[in-house]
Coordinates of C-alpha atoms (C1' of nucleotides) in Angstrom, one line a residue:
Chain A
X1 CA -41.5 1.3 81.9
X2 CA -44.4 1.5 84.5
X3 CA -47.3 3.1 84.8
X4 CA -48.7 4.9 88.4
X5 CA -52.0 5.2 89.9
X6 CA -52.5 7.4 92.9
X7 CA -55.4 7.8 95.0
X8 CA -56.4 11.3 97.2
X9 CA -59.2 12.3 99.5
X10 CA -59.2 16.2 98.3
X11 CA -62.3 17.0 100.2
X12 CA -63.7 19.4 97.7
X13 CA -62.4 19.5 94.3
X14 CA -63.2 23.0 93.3
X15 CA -61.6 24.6 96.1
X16 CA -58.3 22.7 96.4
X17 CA -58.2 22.6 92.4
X18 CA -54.7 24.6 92.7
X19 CA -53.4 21.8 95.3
X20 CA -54.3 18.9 92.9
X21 CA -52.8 20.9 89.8
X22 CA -49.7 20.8 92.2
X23 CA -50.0 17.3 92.5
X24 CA -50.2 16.3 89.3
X25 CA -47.5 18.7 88.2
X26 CA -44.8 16.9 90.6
X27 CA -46.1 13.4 90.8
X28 CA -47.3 13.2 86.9
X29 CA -49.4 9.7 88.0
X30 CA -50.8 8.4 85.1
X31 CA -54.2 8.1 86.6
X32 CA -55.6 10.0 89.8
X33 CA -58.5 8.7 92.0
X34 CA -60.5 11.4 94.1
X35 CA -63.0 11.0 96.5
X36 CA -64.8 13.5 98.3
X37 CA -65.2 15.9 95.5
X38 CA -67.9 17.6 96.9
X39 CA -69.1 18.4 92.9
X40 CA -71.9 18.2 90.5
X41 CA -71.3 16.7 87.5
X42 CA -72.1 19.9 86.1
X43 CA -69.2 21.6 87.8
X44 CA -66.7 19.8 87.5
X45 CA -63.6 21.5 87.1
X46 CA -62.6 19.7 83.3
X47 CA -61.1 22.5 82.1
X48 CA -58.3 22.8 85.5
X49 CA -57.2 18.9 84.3
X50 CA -57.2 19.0 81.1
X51 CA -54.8 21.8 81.2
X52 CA -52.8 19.7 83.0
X53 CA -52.3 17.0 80.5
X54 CA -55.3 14.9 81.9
X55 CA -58.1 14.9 79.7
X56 CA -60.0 11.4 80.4
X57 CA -62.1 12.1 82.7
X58 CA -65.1 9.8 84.7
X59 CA -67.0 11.2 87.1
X60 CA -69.6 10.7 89.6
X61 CA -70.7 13.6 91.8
X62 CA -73.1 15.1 93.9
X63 CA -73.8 18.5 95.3
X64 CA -72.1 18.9 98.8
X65 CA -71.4 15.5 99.5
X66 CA -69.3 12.4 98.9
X67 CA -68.7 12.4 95.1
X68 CA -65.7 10.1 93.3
X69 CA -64.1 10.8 89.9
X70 CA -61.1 9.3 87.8
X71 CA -59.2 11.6 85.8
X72 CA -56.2 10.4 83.6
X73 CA -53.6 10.8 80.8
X74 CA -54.5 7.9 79.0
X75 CA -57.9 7.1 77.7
X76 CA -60.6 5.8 80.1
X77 CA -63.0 3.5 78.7
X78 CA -65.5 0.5 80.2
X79 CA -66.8 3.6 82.9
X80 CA -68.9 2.2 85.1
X81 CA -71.0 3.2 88.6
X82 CA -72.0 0.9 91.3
X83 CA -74.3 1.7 93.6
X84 CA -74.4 0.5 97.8
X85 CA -77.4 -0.3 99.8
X86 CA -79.7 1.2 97.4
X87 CA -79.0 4.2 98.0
X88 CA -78.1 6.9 95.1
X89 CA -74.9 8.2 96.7
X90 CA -71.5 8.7 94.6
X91 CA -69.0 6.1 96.4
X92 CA -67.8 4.4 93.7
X93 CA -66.9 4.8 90.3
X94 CA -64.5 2.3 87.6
X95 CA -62.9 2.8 84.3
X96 CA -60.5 0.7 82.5
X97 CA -57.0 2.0 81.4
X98 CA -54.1 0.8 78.7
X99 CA -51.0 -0.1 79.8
X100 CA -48.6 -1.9 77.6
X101 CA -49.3 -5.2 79.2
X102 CA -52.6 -5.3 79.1
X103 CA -56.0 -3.3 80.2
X104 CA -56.2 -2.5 83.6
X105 CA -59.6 -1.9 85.6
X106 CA -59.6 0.7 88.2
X107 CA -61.7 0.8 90.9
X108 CA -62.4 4.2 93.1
X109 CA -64.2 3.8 96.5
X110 CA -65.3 6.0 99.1
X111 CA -67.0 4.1 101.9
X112 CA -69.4 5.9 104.5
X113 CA -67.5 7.5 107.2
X114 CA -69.6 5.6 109.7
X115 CA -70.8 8.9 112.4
X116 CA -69.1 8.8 115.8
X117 CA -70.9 5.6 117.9
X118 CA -69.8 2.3 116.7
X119 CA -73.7 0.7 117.3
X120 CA -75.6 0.2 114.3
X121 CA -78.8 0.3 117.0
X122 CA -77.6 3.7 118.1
X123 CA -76.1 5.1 115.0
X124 CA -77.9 3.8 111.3
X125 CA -74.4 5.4 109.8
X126 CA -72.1 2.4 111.4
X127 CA -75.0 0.0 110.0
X128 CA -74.7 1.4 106.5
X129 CA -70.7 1.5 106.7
X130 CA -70.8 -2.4 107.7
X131 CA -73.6 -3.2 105.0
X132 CA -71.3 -1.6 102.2
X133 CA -68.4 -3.3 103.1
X134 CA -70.3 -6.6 103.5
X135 CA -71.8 -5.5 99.9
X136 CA -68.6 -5.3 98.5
X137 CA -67.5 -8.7 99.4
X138 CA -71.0 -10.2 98.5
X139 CA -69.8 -8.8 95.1
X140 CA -66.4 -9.3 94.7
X141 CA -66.8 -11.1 91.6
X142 CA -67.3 -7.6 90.2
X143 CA -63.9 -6.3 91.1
X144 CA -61.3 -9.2 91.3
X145 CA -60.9 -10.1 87.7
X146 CA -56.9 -10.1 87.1
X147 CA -55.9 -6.5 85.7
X148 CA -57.8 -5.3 88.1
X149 CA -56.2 -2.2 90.9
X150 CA -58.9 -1.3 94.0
X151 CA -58.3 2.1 95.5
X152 CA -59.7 4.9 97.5
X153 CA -61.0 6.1 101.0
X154 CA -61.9 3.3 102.7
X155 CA -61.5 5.0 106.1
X156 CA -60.9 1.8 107.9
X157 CA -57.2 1.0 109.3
X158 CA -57.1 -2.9 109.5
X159 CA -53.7 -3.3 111.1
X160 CA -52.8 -2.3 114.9
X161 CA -49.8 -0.6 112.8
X162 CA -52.6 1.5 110.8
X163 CA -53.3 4.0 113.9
X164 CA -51.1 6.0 116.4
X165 CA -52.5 4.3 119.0
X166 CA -54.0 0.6 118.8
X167 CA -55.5 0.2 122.1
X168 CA -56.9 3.8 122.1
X169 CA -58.9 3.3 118.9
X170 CA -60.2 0.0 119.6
X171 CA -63.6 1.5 120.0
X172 CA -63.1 4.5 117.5
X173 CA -65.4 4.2 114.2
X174 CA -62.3 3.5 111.7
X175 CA -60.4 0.8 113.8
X176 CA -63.1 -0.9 115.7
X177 CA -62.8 -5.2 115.6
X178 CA -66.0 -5.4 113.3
X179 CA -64.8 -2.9 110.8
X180 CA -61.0 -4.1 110.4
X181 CA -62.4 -7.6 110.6
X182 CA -65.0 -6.8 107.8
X183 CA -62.3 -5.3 105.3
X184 CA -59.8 -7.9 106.3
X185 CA -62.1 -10.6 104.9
X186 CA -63.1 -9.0 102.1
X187 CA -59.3 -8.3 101.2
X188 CA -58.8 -12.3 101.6
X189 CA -61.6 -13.7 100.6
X190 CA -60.8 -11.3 97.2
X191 CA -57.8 -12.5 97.0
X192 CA -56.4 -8.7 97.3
X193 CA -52.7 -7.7 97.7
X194 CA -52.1 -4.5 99.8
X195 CA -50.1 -3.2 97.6
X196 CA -49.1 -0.2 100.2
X197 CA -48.3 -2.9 102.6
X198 CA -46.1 -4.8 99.8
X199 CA -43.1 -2.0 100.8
X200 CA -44.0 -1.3 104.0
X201 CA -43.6 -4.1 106.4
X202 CA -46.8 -4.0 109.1
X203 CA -44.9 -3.6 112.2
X204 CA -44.3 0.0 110.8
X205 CA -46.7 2.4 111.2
X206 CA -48.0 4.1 108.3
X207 CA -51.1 6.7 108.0
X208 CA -52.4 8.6 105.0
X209 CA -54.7 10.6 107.2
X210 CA -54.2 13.2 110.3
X211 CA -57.4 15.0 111.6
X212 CA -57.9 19.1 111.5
X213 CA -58.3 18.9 114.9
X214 CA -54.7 18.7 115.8
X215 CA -53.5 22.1 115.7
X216 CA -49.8 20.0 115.9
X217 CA -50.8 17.2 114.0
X218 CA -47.1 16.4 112.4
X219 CA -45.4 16.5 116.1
X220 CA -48.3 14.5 117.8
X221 CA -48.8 12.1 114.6
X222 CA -51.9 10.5 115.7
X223 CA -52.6 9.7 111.9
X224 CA -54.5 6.5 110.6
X225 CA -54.2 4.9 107.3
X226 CA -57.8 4.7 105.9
X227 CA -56.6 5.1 102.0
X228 CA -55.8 2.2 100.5
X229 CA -54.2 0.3 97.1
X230 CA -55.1 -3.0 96.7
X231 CA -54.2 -5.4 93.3
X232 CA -55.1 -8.6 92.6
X233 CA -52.4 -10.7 92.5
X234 CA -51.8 -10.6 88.6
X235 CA -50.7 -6.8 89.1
X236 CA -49.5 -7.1 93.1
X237 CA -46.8 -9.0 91.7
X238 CA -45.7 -6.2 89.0
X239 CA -46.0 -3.3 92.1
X240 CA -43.4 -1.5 92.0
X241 CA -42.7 1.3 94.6
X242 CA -45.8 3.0 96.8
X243 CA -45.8 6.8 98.1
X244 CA -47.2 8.3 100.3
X245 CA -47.0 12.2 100.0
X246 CA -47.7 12.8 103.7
X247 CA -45.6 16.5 102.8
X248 CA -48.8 17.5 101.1
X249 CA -50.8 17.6 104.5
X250 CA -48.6 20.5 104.9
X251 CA -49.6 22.5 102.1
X252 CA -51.8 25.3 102.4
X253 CA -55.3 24.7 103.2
X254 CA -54.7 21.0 103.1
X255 CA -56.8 18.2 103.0
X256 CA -56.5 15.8 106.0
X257 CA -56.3 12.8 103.6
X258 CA -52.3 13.3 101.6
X259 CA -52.0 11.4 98.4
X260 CA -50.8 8.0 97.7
X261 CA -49.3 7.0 94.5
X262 CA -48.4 3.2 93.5
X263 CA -46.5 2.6 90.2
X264 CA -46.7 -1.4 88.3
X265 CA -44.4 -2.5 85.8
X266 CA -45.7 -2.9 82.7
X267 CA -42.3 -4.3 81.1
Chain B
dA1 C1' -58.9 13.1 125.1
dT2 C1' -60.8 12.6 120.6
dG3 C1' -62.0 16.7 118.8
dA4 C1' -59.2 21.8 119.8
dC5 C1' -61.1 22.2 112.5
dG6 C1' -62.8 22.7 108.2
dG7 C1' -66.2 22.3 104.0
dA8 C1' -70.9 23.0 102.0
dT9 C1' -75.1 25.0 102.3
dC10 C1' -81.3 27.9 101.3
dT11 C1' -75.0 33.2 104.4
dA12 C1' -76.1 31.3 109.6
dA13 C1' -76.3 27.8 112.0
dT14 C1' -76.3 23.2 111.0
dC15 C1' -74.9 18.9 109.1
dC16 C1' -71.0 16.2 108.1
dG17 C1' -66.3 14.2 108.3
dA18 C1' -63.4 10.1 111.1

DNA sequence: ATGACGGATCTAATCCGA
């Protein structure tokens, strides 16, 4: 018996509702983490999930922008919002879940994209990406009690293995020293396991994301991996397999980000 | 060589993503 959590930048809920019904149709994860839902509260397509067996549903939106939201098939409780640098935008959002050895706390995240100029002088959106990530490690206390599974778009790639190209995105927002630097403490100092990491070795490169901008994008594969699974150790140690569905970039009208699903033992 | 795209919004041109 095990129990599976994936994780899924749809980038707009509402209009790639039919490609996240496929998803959970096929993959059947017991819980599914979105960011970038694009959708007030108000809107929020309920009705589309629990059709599809997933009626436990926490969500924190917003019109347009950003926007995070749990849905599962088995209950949610303990729901819970943090908010980042004082501001009032939807980048995070935590329920707890059942599984037959114990509750398990899941955390969603969806940390600022960070604009184009890595120079928080310059550009106040690399600032506030570095403050939130320096917030969440102030806080860690908040998310590392045992049972506990950290996921979402955290749209940096920490390892040189994380990017097509190492050298060519050392001064790319997403891959720049500060930023992998930043989450690679807080993973440590969090005492984190990457759980995606945990099946595939780091000299292998692995990406969840591939830009629009690449009219070829599976031939010239310059993908980054900026969604991420992390446990603490408790639950790293009960991983169990990791996916990543990079076939669903391929779908039609895809998002850029594809799935990733991790399943635990819960023997 | 990142941006050639794509989404949302006060439906038209602009902001945003990464």
């Amino acid at each position: 018996m095990s129990f599976s959590v994936a994780t899924w930048n749809i980038n707009s809920v509402r209009l790639r509702i039919d490609l996240v019904r496929r998803f959970l149709a096929e993959a059947r994860p017991d819980a599914l983490c979105l960011q970038e839902t694009k959708c007030p509260d108000a809107l929020f397509p309920e009705n589309a999930f629990r059709e599809a067996g997933y009626p436990f549903i926490a969500i924190a939106g917003e019109k347009g922008y950003n926007g995070v939201a749990i849905v599962s098939r088995r209950p949610l409780s303990r729901i819970d919002r943090h908010l980042f640098c004082d501001r009032g935008d939807c980048r995070h959002i935590a329920a707890e879940m059942p599984t037959r050895t114990g509750p398990v706390m899941l955390h969603n995240f969806y940390v600022p994209a960070g604009g184009d100029e890595p120079d928080r002088e310059r550009n106040w959106k690399f600032g506030h990406k570095l403050d939130f990530i320096e917030e969440m490690r102030r806080q860690a206390a908040r998310y590392t009690e045992p049972g506990s599974i950290l996921v979402g778009d955290l749209n940096i790639a920490p390892l040189e293995t994380d990017v097509w190209s190492h050298k060519q995105l050392l001064k790319v927002v997403s891959h720049t020293p500060v930023e992998t630097e930043g989450l690679l403490r807080l993973q440590a100092e969090g005492g984190w396991v990457d759980v995606m990491r945990r099946f595939v070795p780091p000299e292998e490169k692995l990406f969840t994301w591939w830009s629009y901008r690449s009219p070829n994008w599976e031939a010239s594969d310059r993908g980054r991996r900026l969604d991420h699974v992390w446990a603490t150790p408790d639950l790293g140690a009960r991983a169990v397999s990791v996916k990543v569905l990079k076939e669903a970039r391929s779908w039609e009208r895809p998002s850029d980000h594809v799935p990733v699903i991790a399943a635990f033992s819960e023997e």
